[in-house]
Coordinates of C-alpha atoms and ligand atoms in Angstrom, one line a residue:
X27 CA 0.9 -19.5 3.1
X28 CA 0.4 -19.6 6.9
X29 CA -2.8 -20.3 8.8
X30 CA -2.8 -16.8 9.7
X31 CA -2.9 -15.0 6.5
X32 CA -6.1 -13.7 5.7
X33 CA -6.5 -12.4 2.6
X34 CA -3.1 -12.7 -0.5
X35 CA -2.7 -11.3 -3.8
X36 CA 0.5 -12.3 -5.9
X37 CA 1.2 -10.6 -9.0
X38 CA -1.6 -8.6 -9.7
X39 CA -1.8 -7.1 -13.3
X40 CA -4.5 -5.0 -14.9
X41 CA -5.2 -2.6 -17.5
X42 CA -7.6 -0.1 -18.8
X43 CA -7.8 0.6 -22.5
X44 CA -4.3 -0.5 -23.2
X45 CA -2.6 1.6 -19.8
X46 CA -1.7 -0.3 -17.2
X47 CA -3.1 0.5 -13.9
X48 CA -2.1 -2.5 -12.0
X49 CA 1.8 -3.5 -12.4
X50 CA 2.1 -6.8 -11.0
X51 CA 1.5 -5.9 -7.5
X52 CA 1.7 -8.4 -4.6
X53 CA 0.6 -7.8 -1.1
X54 CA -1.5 -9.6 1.6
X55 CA -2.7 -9.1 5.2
X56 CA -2.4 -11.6 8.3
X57 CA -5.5 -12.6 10.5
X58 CA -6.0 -9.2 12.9
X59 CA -3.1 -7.4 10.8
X60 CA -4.4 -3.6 9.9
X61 CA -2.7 -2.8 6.1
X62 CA -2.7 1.3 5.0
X63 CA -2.2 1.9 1.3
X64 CA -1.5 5.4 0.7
X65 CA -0.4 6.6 -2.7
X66 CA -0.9 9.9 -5.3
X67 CA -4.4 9.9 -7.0
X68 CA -4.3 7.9 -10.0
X69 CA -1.8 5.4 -8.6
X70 CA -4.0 2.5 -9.0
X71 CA -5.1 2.0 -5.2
X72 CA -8.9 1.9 -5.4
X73 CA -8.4 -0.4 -8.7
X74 CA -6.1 -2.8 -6.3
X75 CA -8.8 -3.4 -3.3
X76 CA -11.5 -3.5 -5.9
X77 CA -9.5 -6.5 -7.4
X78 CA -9.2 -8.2 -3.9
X79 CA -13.1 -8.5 -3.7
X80 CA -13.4 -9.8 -7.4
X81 CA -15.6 -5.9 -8.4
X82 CA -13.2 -5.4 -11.3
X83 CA -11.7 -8.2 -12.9
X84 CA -7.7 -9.1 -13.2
X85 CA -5.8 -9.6 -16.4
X86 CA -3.4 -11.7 -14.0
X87 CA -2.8 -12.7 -11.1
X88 CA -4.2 -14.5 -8.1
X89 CA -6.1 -13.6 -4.9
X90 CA -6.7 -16.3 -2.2
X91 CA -9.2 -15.1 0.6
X92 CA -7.6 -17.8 3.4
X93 CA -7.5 -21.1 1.3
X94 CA -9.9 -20.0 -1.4
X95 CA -8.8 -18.9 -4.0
X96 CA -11.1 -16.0 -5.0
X97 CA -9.5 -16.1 -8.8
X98 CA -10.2 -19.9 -9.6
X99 CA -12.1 -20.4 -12.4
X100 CA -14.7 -22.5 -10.7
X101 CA -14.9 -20.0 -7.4
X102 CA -18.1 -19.1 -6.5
X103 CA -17.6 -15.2 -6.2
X104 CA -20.8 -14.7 -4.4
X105 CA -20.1 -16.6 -1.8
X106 CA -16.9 -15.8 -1.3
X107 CA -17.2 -11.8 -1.3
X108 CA -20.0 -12.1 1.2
X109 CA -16.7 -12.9 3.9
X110 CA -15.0 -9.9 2.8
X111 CA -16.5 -6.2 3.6
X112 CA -16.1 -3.3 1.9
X113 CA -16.7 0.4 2.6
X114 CA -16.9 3.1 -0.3
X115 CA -15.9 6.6 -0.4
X116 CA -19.8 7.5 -1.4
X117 CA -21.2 4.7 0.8
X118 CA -23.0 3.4 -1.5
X119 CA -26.2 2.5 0.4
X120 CA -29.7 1.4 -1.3
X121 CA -31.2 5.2 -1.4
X122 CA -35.0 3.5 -1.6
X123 CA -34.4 1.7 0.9
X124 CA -34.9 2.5 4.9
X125 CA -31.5 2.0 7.2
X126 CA -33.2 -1.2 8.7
X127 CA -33.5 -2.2 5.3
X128 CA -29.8 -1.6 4.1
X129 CA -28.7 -3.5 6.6
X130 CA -31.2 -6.5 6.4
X131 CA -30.7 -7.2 2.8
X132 CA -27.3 -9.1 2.7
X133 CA -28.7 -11.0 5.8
X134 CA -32.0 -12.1 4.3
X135 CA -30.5 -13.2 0.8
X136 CA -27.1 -14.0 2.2
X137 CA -26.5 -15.1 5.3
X138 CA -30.6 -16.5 4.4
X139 CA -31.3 -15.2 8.4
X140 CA -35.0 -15.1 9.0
X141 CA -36.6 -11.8 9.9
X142 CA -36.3 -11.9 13.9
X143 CA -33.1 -13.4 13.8
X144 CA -31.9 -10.7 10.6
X145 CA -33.1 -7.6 12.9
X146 CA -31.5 -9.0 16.1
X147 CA -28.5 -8.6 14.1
X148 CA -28.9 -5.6 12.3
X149 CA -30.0 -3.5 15.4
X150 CA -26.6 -5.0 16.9
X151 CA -24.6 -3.4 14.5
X152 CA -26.3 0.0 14.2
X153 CA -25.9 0.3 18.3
X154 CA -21.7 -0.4 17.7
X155 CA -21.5 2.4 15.8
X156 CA -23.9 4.7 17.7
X157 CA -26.8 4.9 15.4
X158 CA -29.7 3.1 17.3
X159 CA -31.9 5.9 16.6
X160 CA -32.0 6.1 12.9
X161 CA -33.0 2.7 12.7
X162 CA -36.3 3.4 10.4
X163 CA -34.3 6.6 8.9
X164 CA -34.0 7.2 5.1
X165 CA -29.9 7.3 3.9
X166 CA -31.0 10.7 2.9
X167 CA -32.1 12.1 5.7
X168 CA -28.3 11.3 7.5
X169 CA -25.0 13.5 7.3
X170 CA -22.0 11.9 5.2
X171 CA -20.8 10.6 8.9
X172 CA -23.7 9.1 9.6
X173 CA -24.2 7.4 6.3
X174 CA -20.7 6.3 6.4
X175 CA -20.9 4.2 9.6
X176 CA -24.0 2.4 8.5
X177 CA -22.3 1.6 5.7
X178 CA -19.8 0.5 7.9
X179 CA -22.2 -1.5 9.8
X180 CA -24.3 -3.3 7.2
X181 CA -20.5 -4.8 6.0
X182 CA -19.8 -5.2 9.9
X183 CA -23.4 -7.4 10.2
X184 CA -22.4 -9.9 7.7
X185 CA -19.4 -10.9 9.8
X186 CA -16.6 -10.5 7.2
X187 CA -13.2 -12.3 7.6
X188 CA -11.9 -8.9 6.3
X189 CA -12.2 -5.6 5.7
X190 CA -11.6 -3.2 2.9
X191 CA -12.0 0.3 3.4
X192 CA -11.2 2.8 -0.1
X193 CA -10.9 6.5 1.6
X194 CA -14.2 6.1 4.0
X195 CA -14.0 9.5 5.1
X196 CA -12.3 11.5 2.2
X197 CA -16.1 13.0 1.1
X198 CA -16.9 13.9 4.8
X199 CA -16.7 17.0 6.7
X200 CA -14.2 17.4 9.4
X201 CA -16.5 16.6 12.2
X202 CA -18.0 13.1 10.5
X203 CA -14.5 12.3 10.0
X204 CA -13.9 11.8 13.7
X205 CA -16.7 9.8 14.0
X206 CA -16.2 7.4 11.3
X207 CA -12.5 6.8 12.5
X208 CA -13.9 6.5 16.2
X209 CA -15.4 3.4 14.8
X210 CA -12.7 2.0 12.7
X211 CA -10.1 2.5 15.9
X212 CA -12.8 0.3 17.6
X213 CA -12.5 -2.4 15.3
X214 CA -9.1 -2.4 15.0
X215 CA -9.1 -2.4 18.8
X216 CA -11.5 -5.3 18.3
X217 CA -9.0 -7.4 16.3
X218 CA -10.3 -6.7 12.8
X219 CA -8.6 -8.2 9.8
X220 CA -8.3 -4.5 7.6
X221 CA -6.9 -3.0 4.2
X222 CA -7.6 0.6 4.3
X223 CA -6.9 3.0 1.4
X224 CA -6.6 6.5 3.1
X225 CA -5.2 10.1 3.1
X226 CA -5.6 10.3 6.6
X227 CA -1.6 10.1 7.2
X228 CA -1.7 10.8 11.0
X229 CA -4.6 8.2 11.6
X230 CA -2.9 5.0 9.3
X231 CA 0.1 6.4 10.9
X232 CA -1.4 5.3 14.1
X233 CA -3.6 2.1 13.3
X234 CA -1.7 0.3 10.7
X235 CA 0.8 -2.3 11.6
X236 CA 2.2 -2.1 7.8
X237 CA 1.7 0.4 5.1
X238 CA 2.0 0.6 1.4
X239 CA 3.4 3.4 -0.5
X240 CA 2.1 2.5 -4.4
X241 CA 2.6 5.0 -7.5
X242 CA 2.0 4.5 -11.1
X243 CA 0.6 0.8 -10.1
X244 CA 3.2 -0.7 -8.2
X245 CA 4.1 -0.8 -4.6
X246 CA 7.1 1.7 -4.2
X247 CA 8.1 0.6 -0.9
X248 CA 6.0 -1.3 2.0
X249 CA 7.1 -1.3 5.8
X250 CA 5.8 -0.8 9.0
X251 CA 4.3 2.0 10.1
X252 CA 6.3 4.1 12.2
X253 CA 9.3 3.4 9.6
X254 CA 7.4 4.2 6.4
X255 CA 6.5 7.2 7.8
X256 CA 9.3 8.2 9.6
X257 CA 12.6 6.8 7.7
X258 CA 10.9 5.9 4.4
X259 CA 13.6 4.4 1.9
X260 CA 12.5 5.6 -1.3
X261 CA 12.6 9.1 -2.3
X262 CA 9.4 8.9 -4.1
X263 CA 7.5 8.1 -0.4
X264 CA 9.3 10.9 1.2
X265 CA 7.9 13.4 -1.1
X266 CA 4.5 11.8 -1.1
X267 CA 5.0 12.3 2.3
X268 CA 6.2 15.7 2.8
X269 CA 3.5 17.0 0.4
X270 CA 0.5 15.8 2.3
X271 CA 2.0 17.4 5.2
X272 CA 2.6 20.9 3.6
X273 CA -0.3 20.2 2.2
X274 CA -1.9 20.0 5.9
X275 CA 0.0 22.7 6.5
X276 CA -2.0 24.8 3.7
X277 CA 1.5 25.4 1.5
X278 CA 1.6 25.3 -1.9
X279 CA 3.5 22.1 -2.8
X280 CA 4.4 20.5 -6.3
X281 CA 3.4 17.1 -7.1
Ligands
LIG2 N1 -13.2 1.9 -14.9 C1 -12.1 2.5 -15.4 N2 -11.9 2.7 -16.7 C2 -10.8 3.3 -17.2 N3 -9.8 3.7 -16.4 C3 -9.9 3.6 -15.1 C4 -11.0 2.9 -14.5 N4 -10.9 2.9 -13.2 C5 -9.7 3.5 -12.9 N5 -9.1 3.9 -14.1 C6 -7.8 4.5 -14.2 O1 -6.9 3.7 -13.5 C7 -5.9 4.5 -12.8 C8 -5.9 4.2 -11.4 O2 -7.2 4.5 -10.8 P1 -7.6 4.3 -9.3 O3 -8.9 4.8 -9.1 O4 -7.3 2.9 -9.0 O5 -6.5 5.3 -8.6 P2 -6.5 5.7 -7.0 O6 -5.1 5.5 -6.6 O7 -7.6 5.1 -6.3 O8 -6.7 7.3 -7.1 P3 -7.5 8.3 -6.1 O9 -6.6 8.6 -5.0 O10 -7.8 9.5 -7.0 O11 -8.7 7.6 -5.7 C9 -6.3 6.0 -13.1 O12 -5.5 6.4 -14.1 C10 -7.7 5.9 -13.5 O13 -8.0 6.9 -14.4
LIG3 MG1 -9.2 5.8 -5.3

């Protein structure tokens, strides 16, 4: 392993209820590198980043977050997920709890800030993603957009070596989804380590330095970009491909 890579999973295997889910998948992501995993629903993508963080546990296979490994039987998982980020599809913020509070938390009992120091912080992140104002705002008082890039900034305020993002903006309406990927082109523009699980073809597409194609839970095919995209090698990616475009399109496809 280099210096340079951030975040490396070999041979990943998992199953649920006998079916397996993950097929000894491999992948990892260099320091500032942005990774798209696209894929069919069902294909085992949201299962793979949740393994990365240690969420779901791993019949086999290892994950080292730089030169920890996350997967050692003595790793403290705690301390070690607190470096890596992760944004949900639902957001997954504390609904009793106010905005400042969201983003306080994991800096109180994590990062063990103390209050002055925890709000400098938090009211840091809230401005980067253009929410100043809802500072003292309930999560349900906020559109899906909204709730999205606090979510995006309370994993932003605890200064993560790496980010994980499973479909950020696939329960948002078209005009949050403009605003949560303004945000995430701003990180990437900022140098941000990121995995990002997505639909969004034209947007990973345009961010991602690599993507993933994975189906039945294995990684088809993986290659940069523009090829992936463009020249993909495996039949299967192409008709991934095609379909989301006709799908985009609004024709009927078959999957
Ligand atoms: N907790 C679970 N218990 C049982 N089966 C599960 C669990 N989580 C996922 N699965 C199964 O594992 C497979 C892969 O699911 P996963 O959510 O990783 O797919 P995905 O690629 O993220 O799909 P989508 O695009 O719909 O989000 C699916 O068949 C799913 O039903
Ligand atoms: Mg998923």
């Amino acid at each position: 392993m280099t210096d340079a890579t951030r975040l490396r999973a070999e041979h990943l295997t998992k199953s649920f209820a006998g079916r397996r889910v993950l097929d000894d998948v491999s992948l990892s992501v260099a320091k500032g590198e942005v990774k798209g995993i696209i894929g069919p629903s069902g294909a085992g993508k949201s299962t793979l980043i949740r393994c990365l963080n240690g969420l779901e546990p791993l019949d086999t296979g290892r994950v080292w977050l730089g030169a920890d490994e996350l997967t050692a039987r003595k790793a403290d998982i705690d301390a070690l997920r607190a470096r890596i980020g992760f944004v949900f599809q639902d957001f997954n913020l504390f609904t009793h709890l106010r905005v400042a509070d969201n983003l306080m938390l994991g800096l109180r009992r994590v990062r063990k800030m103390d209050a002055v120091e925890a709000e400098r912080c938090a009211r840091a992140e809230l401005d980067r993603v253009g929410l100043a104002d809802k500072w003292q705002a309930w999560p349900a008082e906020l559109s899906g957009g909204q709730a999205q890039r606090v979510s995006i900034a309370r994993a932003l305020a605890m200064a993560p070596e790496v980010m994980l993002f499973d479909e950020p903006t696939s329960a948002l309406d078209p005009q949050s989804v403009g605003s949560v990927l303004r945000v995430m082109r701003e990180l990437v523009a900022g140098g941000m380590t990121m995995i990002i699980v997505s639909h969004e073809m034209a947007f990973i597409e345009a961010v991602a330095d690599d993507v993933v194609f994975m189906a039945d839970g294995a990684i088809v095919e993986e290659g940069p970009a523009g090829q992936l995209f463009n020249t993909p090698h495996a039949a299967a990616t192409r008709a991934f491909i095609d379909g989301i475009a006709a799908a985009h399109r609004g024709e009927a496809t078959t999957p």
